[in-house]
Amino acid sequence: MPPPLVDDNSVRKKGKKNPLSRLFDELRNNQDHMNEVSGDKEIISMKMADLNDLFNKMLQIDKYLKTKPLTLPEIYIWAKNIIKTLPIITLRDTEEMWMYDKEEGKYVPNAETYIKSLCTNEETGSARSSTPEVYKKLLLNIQGDTYKSRKEWEFPTNLVNLNNGLYCKADGKIYPHNPKYYFTYKLPFNFDPDADCPTFKNVVNNLFPEEKIRTVIKRWFGYHFMPGYPYQVYLHLCGASGSGKSHLLQGLYILLGKGNFTGFSLQDFEDRSSYATPSIYKKLGNICADMKTASVKDMSMMKKLVSTVDVISTRDIYGRTFEFVNSTKMTFVSNKMPIAKLNILADDAVTRRAMIIKVNKANFIAERIDEIIESEASGIFNWAMEGYAELIVNKSFGYDLDSMLVWMDNMEGDMPSVSLDLSELDKYPDRNKR
């Protein structure tokens, strides 16, 4: 907790009298004794009246000093003390404020609300700090010393934030949480180097009999912990209802953790007025578990989202505009592929970004399979890190299917008619390599 505002707590504690008040009581209690000594009651009474007037004036001055708003130098010093004890980040473009939660081991939003509570809290504030003017000036002082650009506000390249510390991908060791690393997420389980996930692996094996497809899935799970978009692809799983896709997604949900992913569809990113795009910022993944098969008409935003360098300009509702390069990994799941015109499917910039995998119905014997998968979170993480390492070494997911053909073969309804010379596809002999 930040240090309390410097004040005379002794005069604010309930029931504790001002030293001058105690002196007056002592003189009044000894009035009879003074009368006996002096014998002049009129003079003593006059002196007591004068002292009473003086005391009242002192009380008025004391009350004024305790309620007078903090001065600018006092606010400046208080802001410095807060920053020393509580790491705070203010984003330069939107002035959003984040504070480090030591118990959570990550940065959390709405630091402004916490700072406001400091001004009114009995332990940290006083009547001198509880005015709107003091809060605004305190906020401005803190913001001025904590500005960061979004480029600086990135996850560390080689670390993953877990319950019991920071996992280093380079040496496989765990290190203490540290506010110098700007994590806004934390995986909801501990790192355990010996953990395994036999039930989840069985799900993957049953869903994907081909080893090369299992390799794609494993590397895709690990890819969520790779900053940026060095491999410009997204994953789309399609298969009939009840095929077991949900069990695979359960593993991804457990891996990323609640609050660390969103669930928007391909079509949600077509609408420029939608808040899907700003909502995925700083998330580990976007997982649409049951995507609608309505027609896909515009893939331009998806091409930017699955890019290494494309800068996206967007804004939160009622917020300021900001720019970012996306790092959120995109996963879509549907029973059928959404309807799309052939000119979209033949667009190399679209199909080379899509890893589309057909999921055939699998049989699962284990009961309460999703509960068992949830208990294997640490093992799924180890498995995903193996996929991450494979991706680094091989520089590829190993996906070599023709996405356009897979999309057309599994599309909902009939192919919309459109004039296109399919010989144009010969211009892209390597379009299927990922």
PDB file of N, CA, C and O in Angstrom, residues 34 46 50 116 164-165 178 191 202-203 220 225 234 241 266 281 286 315 339 341 411 432:
ATOM      1  N   MET A  34      -6.651  28.511  42.429  1.00  0.00           N
ATOM      2  CA  MET A  34      -6.121  29.840  42.097  1.00  0.00           C
ATOM      3  C   MET A  34      -6.892  30.924  42.849  1.00  0.00           C
ATOM      4  O   MET A  34      -6.313  31.919  43.305  1.00  0.00           O
ATOM      5  N   MET A  46     -11.594  37.043  34.334  1.00  0.00           N
ATOM      6  CA  MET A  46     -11.255  37.753  33.103  1.00  0.00           C
ATOM      7  C   MET A  46     -10.138  37.015  32.347  1.00  0.00           C
ATOM      8  O   MET A  46     -10.171  36.885  31.122  1.00  0.00           O
ATOM      9  N   ASP A  50     -10.256  35.379  28.567  1.00  0.00           N
ATOM     10  CA  ASP A  50      -9.280  35.671  27.520  1.00  0.00           C
ATOM     11  C   ASP A  50      -8.661  34.377  26.985  1.00  0.00           C
ATOM     12  O   ASP A  50      -8.464  34.214  25.767  1.00  0.00           O
ATOM     13  N   LYS A 116      -7.985   7.383  -6.752  1.00  0.00           N
ATOM     14  CA  LYS A 116      -9.092   8.147  -6.154  1.00  0.00           C
ATOM     15  C   LYS A 116      -9.405   7.618  -4.764  1.00  0.00           C
ATOM     16  O   LYS A 116      -9.689   8.389  -3.841  1.00  0.00           O
ATOM     17  N   ASN A 164       2.957 -19.580 -10.351  1.00  0.00           N
ATOM     18  CA  ASN A 164       4.090 -19.665  -9.422  1.00  0.00           C
ATOM     19  C   ASN A 164       5.335 -18.950  -9.914  1.00  0.00           C
ATOM     20  O   ASN A 164       6.419 -19.149  -9.384  1.00  0.00           O
ATOM     21  N   GLY A 165       5.198 -18.095 -10.941  1.00  0.00           N
ATOM     22  CA  GLY A 165       6.341 -17.306 -11.360  1.00  0.00           C
ATOM     23  C   GLY A 165       6.427 -17.138 -12.863  1.00  0.00           C
ATOM     24  O   GLY A 165       5.487 -17.441 -13.609  1.00  0.00           O
ATOM     25  N   ASN A 178       7.857 -10.085 -11.423  1.00  0.00           N
ATOM     26  CA  ASN A 178       8.606  -8.830 -11.360  1.00  0.00           C
ATOM     27  C   ASN A 178       7.855  -7.747 -12.138  1.00  0.00           C
ATOM     28  O   ASN A 178       7.510  -7.959 -13.304  1.00  0.00           O
ATOM     29  N   PHE A 191       3.723 -23.878 -12.980  1.00  0.00           N
ATOM     30  CA  PHE A 191       4.646 -24.618 -13.839  1.00  0.00           C
ATOM     31  C   PHE A 191       5.150 -25.827 -13.080  1.00  0.00           C
ATOM     32  O   PHE A 191       5.622 -25.731 -11.951  1.00  0.00           O
ATOM     33  N   ASN A 202      -4.585 -38.018 -25.767  1.00  0.00           N
ATOM     34  CA  ASN A 202      -5.460 -39.023 -26.356  1.00  0.00           C
ATOM     35  C   ASN A 202      -6.546 -38.363 -27.203  1.00  0.00           C
ATOM     36  O   ASN A 202      -6.922 -38.877 -28.266  1.00  0.00           O
ATOM     37  N   VAL A 203      -7.040 -37.200 -26.735  1.00  0.00           N
ATOM     38  CA  VAL A 203      -8.015 -36.445 -27.518  1.00  0.00           C
ATOM     39  C   VAL A 203      -7.416 -36.039 -28.863  1.00  0.00           C
ATOM     40  O   VAL A 203      -8.027 -36.205 -29.922  1.00  0.00           O
ATOM     41  N   TRP A 220       0.685 -25.090 -32.937  1.00  0.00           N
ATOM     42  CA  TRP A 220      -0.267 -23.983 -32.831  1.00  0.00           C
ATOM     43  C   TRP A 220      -0.503 -23.610 -31.368  1.00  0.00           C
ATOM     44  O   TRP A 220      -0.558 -22.420 -31.019  1.00  0.00           O
ATOM     45  N   PHE A 225       2.323 -18.321 -27.351  1.00  0.00           N
ATOM     46  CA  PHE A 225       3.288 -17.680 -26.457  1.00  0.00           C
ATOM     47  C   PHE A 225       4.479 -17.099 -27.211  1.00  0.00           C
ATOM     48  O   PHE A 225       5.503 -16.800 -26.609  1.00  0.00           O
ATOM     49  N   TYR A 234      -3.639 -18.313 -39.438  1.00  0.00           N
ATOM     50  CA  TYR A 234      -4.627 -18.559 -38.392  1.00  0.00           C
ATOM     51  C   TYR A 234      -5.157 -19.979 -38.573  1.00  0.00           C
ATOM     52  O   TYR A 234      -4.974 -20.595 -39.635  1.00  0.00           O
ATOM     53  N   SER A 241     -21.063 -31.518 -35.881  1.00  0.00           N
ATOM     54  CA  SER A 241     -21.375 -31.408 -34.459  1.00  0.00           C
ATOM     55  C   SER A 241     -21.187 -32.757 -33.778  1.00  0.00           C
ATOM     56  O   SER A 241     -21.581 -33.801 -34.315  1.00  0.00           O
ATOM     57  N   LEU A 266     -15.025 -14.678 -37.721  1.00  0.00           N
ATOM     58  CA  LEU A 266     -14.456 -14.010 -38.900  1.00  0.00           C
ATOM     59  C   LEU A 266     -15.320 -12.829 -39.319  1.00  0.00           C
ATOM     60  O   LEU A 266     -14.807 -11.752 -39.653  1.00  0.00           O
ATOM     61  N   TYR A 281      -6.895  -6.760 -28.336  1.00  0.00           N
ATOM     62  CA  TYR A 281      -5.577  -6.211 -27.996  1.00  0.00           C
ATOM     63  C   TYR A 281      -5.097  -6.733 -26.642  1.00  0.00           C
ATOM     64  O   TYR A 281      -5.831  -6.760 -25.664  1.00  0.00           O
ATOM     65  N   ASN A 286      -7.779 -15.489 -29.700  1.00  0.00           N
ATOM     66  CA  ASN A 286      -9.200 -15.317 -29.993  1.00  0.00           C
ATOM     67  C   ASN A 286      -9.715 -16.683 -30.427  1.00  0.00           C
ATOM     68  O   ASN A 286      -9.227 -17.253 -31.411  1.00  0.00           O
ATOM     69  N   ARG A 315     -10.299   1.898 -31.837  1.00  0.00           N
ATOM     70  CA  ARG A 315     -10.566   2.548 -30.549  1.00  0.00           C
ATOM     71  C   ARG A 315     -11.608   1.758 -29.777  1.00  0.00           C
ATOM     72  O   ARG A 315     -12.492   1.119 -30.359  1.00  0.00           O
ATOM     73  N   ILE A 339     -19.657 -19.356 -46.130  1.00  0.00           N
ATOM     74  CA  ILE A 339     -19.775 -19.100 -47.563  1.00  0.00           C
ATOM     75  C   ILE A 339     -18.821 -17.984 -47.956  1.00  0.00           C
ATOM     76  O   ILE A 339     -18.723 -16.962 -47.277  1.00  0.00           O
ATOM     77  N   LYS A 341     -17.058 -16.111 -51.733  1.00  0.00           N
ATOM     78  CA  LYS A 341     -16.939 -16.102 -53.179  1.00  0.00           C
ATOM     79  C   LYS A 341     -15.551 -16.596 -53.587  1.00  0.00           C
ATOM     80  O   LYS A 341     -14.578 -16.469 -52.850  1.00  0.00           O
ATOM     81  N   MET A 411     -17.649 -26.140 -47.514  1.00  0.00           N
ATOM     82  CA  MET A 411     -18.420 -24.907 -47.422  1.00  0.00           C
ATOM     83  C   MET A 411     -19.912 -25.202 -47.240  1.00  0.00           C
ATOM     84  O   MET A 411     -20.441 -26.164 -47.782  1.00  0.00           O
ATOM     85  N   ASN A 432       0.667 -23.282 -50.538  1.00  0.00           N
ATOM     86  CA  ASN A 432       0.194 -24.228 -49.541  1.00  0.00           C
ATOM     87  C   ASN A 432       1.193 -24.497 -48.428  1.00  0.00           C
ATOM     88  O   ASN A 432       0.910 -25.248 -47.498  1.00  0.00           O
TER      89      ASN A 432
END
